Amino acid sequence: MAQPDDMLDDDDYPAYTMGRAAEIVGASQDFLRRLDEAKLIIPFRSAGGHRRYSRYQLRLAARAREMVDQGTALEAACRIIILEDQLEEALQHNRDHQCRQQAGAT
């Protein structure tokens, strides 16, 4: 079983309540709900049904807030961030594949 310190170091561990997440991001709780509706971030739900957010999700929310503050529509900002995230994942997959190929060639 993971130790508490390990969980806090995990970017995907849902450690933050909605109120604390909104405070960290510098946005309202309603803004976080709208990000959930737009499918940018889907928070973990506690046994009591309360939303919990990870550090990774907070970074996405902060990026969305920045874009919205600069005049980008929320839906457009969410789509851009999703596409950026997918691109980064694909690039990482390609890097991993190239490393495996190079390791097999030696």
Coordinates of C-alpha atoms in Angstrom, one line a residue:
M1 CA 0.0 0.0 0.0
A2 CA 1.3 3.5 -0.9
Q3 CA 2.5 5.6 2.0
P4 CA 1.0 9.1 2.6
D5 CA 4.2 10.9 1.5
D6 CA 4.1 8.9 -1.8
M7 CA 0.6 9.9 -2.5
L8 CA 1.3 13.6 -1.9
D9 CA 4.2 13.4 -4.4
D10 CA 1.8 11.9 -6.9
D11 CA 0.6 14.5 -9.4
D12 CA -2.6 12.5 -10.0
Y13 CA -3.5 12.0 -6.3
P14 CA -6.8 13.9 -5.6
A15 CA -5.5 15.8 -2.6
Y16 CA -7.4 19.1 -2.9
T17 CA -11.0 20.0 -2.0
M18 CA -12.9 22.2 -4.4
G19 CA -12.5 25.3 -2.1
R20 CA -8.8 24.8 -1.8
A21 CA -8.4 24.1 -5.5
A22 CA -10.3 27.3 -6.4
E23 CA -8.0 29.2 -4.0
I24 CA -4.8 27.7 -5.5
V25 CA -6.0 28.4 -9.1
G26 CA -7.2 31.9 -8.3
A27 CA -10.7 31.1 -9.7
S28 CA -14.2 30.6 -8.4
Q29 CA -15.7 27.2 -7.5
D30 CA -18.2 27.8 -10.3
F31 CA -15.2 28.1 -12.8
L32 CA -14.0 24.7 -11.7
R33 CA -17.5 23.3 -12.2
R34 CA -17.6 24.7 -15.7
L35 CA -14.3 23.0 -16.5
D36 CA -15.8 19.7 -15.3
E37 CA -18.9 20.4 -17.6
A38 CA -16.5 21.1 -20.5
K39 CA -14.7 17.8 -19.8
L40 CA -11.3 19.5 -19.3
I41 CA -10.9 18.1 -15.8
I42 CA -13.1 15.4 -14.2
P43 CA -12.5 15.5 -10.5
F44 CA -12.4 12.4 -8.3
R45 CA -15.5 12.1 -6.1
S46 CA -15.1 11.3 -2.4
A47 CA -17.4 8.8 -0.7
G48 CA -19.6 11.8 0.2
G49 CA -19.7 13.0 -3.4
H50 CA -17.4 16.0 -2.9
R51 CA -15.0 16.9 -5.7
R52 CA -11.3 16.3 -5.2
Y53 CA -8.6 17.6 -7.5
S54 CA -5.0 16.6 -8.2
R55 CA -2.0 18.9 -8.9
Y56 CA -2.1 17.9 -12.5
Q57 CA -5.8 19.0 -12.8
L58 CA -4.9 22.2 -11.0
R59 CA -2.3 23.0 -13.6
L60 CA -4.8 22.5 -16.4
A61 CA -7.3 24.7 -14.5
A62 CA -4.7 27.4 -14.0
R63 CA -3.9 27.3 -17.7
A64 CA -7.6 27.6 -18.6
R65 CA -8.0 30.5 -16.2
E66 CA -5.0 32.3 -17.8
M67 CA -6.5 31.8 -21.3
V68 CA -10.0 32.9 -20.3
D69 CA -8.5 36.0 -18.6
Q70 CA -6.8 36.8 -21.9
G71 CA -10.1 36.7 -23.7
T72 CA -10.3 33.1 -25.0
A73 CA -13.7 31.6 -24.7
L74 CA -13.9 28.8 -22.1
E75 CA -14.9 26.1 -24.5
A76 CA -12.1 27.1 -26.9
A77 CA -9.5 27.2 -24.1
C78 CA -10.5 23.8 -22.9
R79 CA -10.2 22.3 -26.4
I80 CA -6.8 23.9 -26.9
I81 CA -5.5 22.5 -23.6
I82 CA -6.9 19.1 -24.4
L83 CA -5.2 19.1 -27.8
E84 CA -1.9 20.4 -26.3
D85 CA -2.1 17.6 -23.7
Q86 CA -2.7 14.9 -26.4
L87 CA 0.2 16.3 -28.5
E88 CA 2.6 16.1 -25.5
E89 CA 1.4 12.5 -24.8
A90 CA 2.0 11.5 -28.4
L91 CA 5.4 13.2 -28.5
Q92 CA 6.4 11.3 -25.3
H93 CA 5.2 8.1 -26.8
N94 CA 7.4 8.7 -29.9
R95 CA 10.4 9.5 -27.7
D96 CA 9.9 6.3 -25.7
H97 CA 9.5 4.3 -29.0
Q98 CA 12.7 5.8 -30.4
C99 CA 14.6 4.9 -27.2
R100 CA 13.4 1.3 -27.3
Q101 CA 14.4 1.1 -31.0
Q102 CA 17.9 2.5 -30.3
A103 CA 18.3 0.2 -27.3
G104 CA 17.4 -2.8 -29.5
A105 CA 19.8 -1.8 -32.2
T106 CA 22.9 -1.8 -30.0

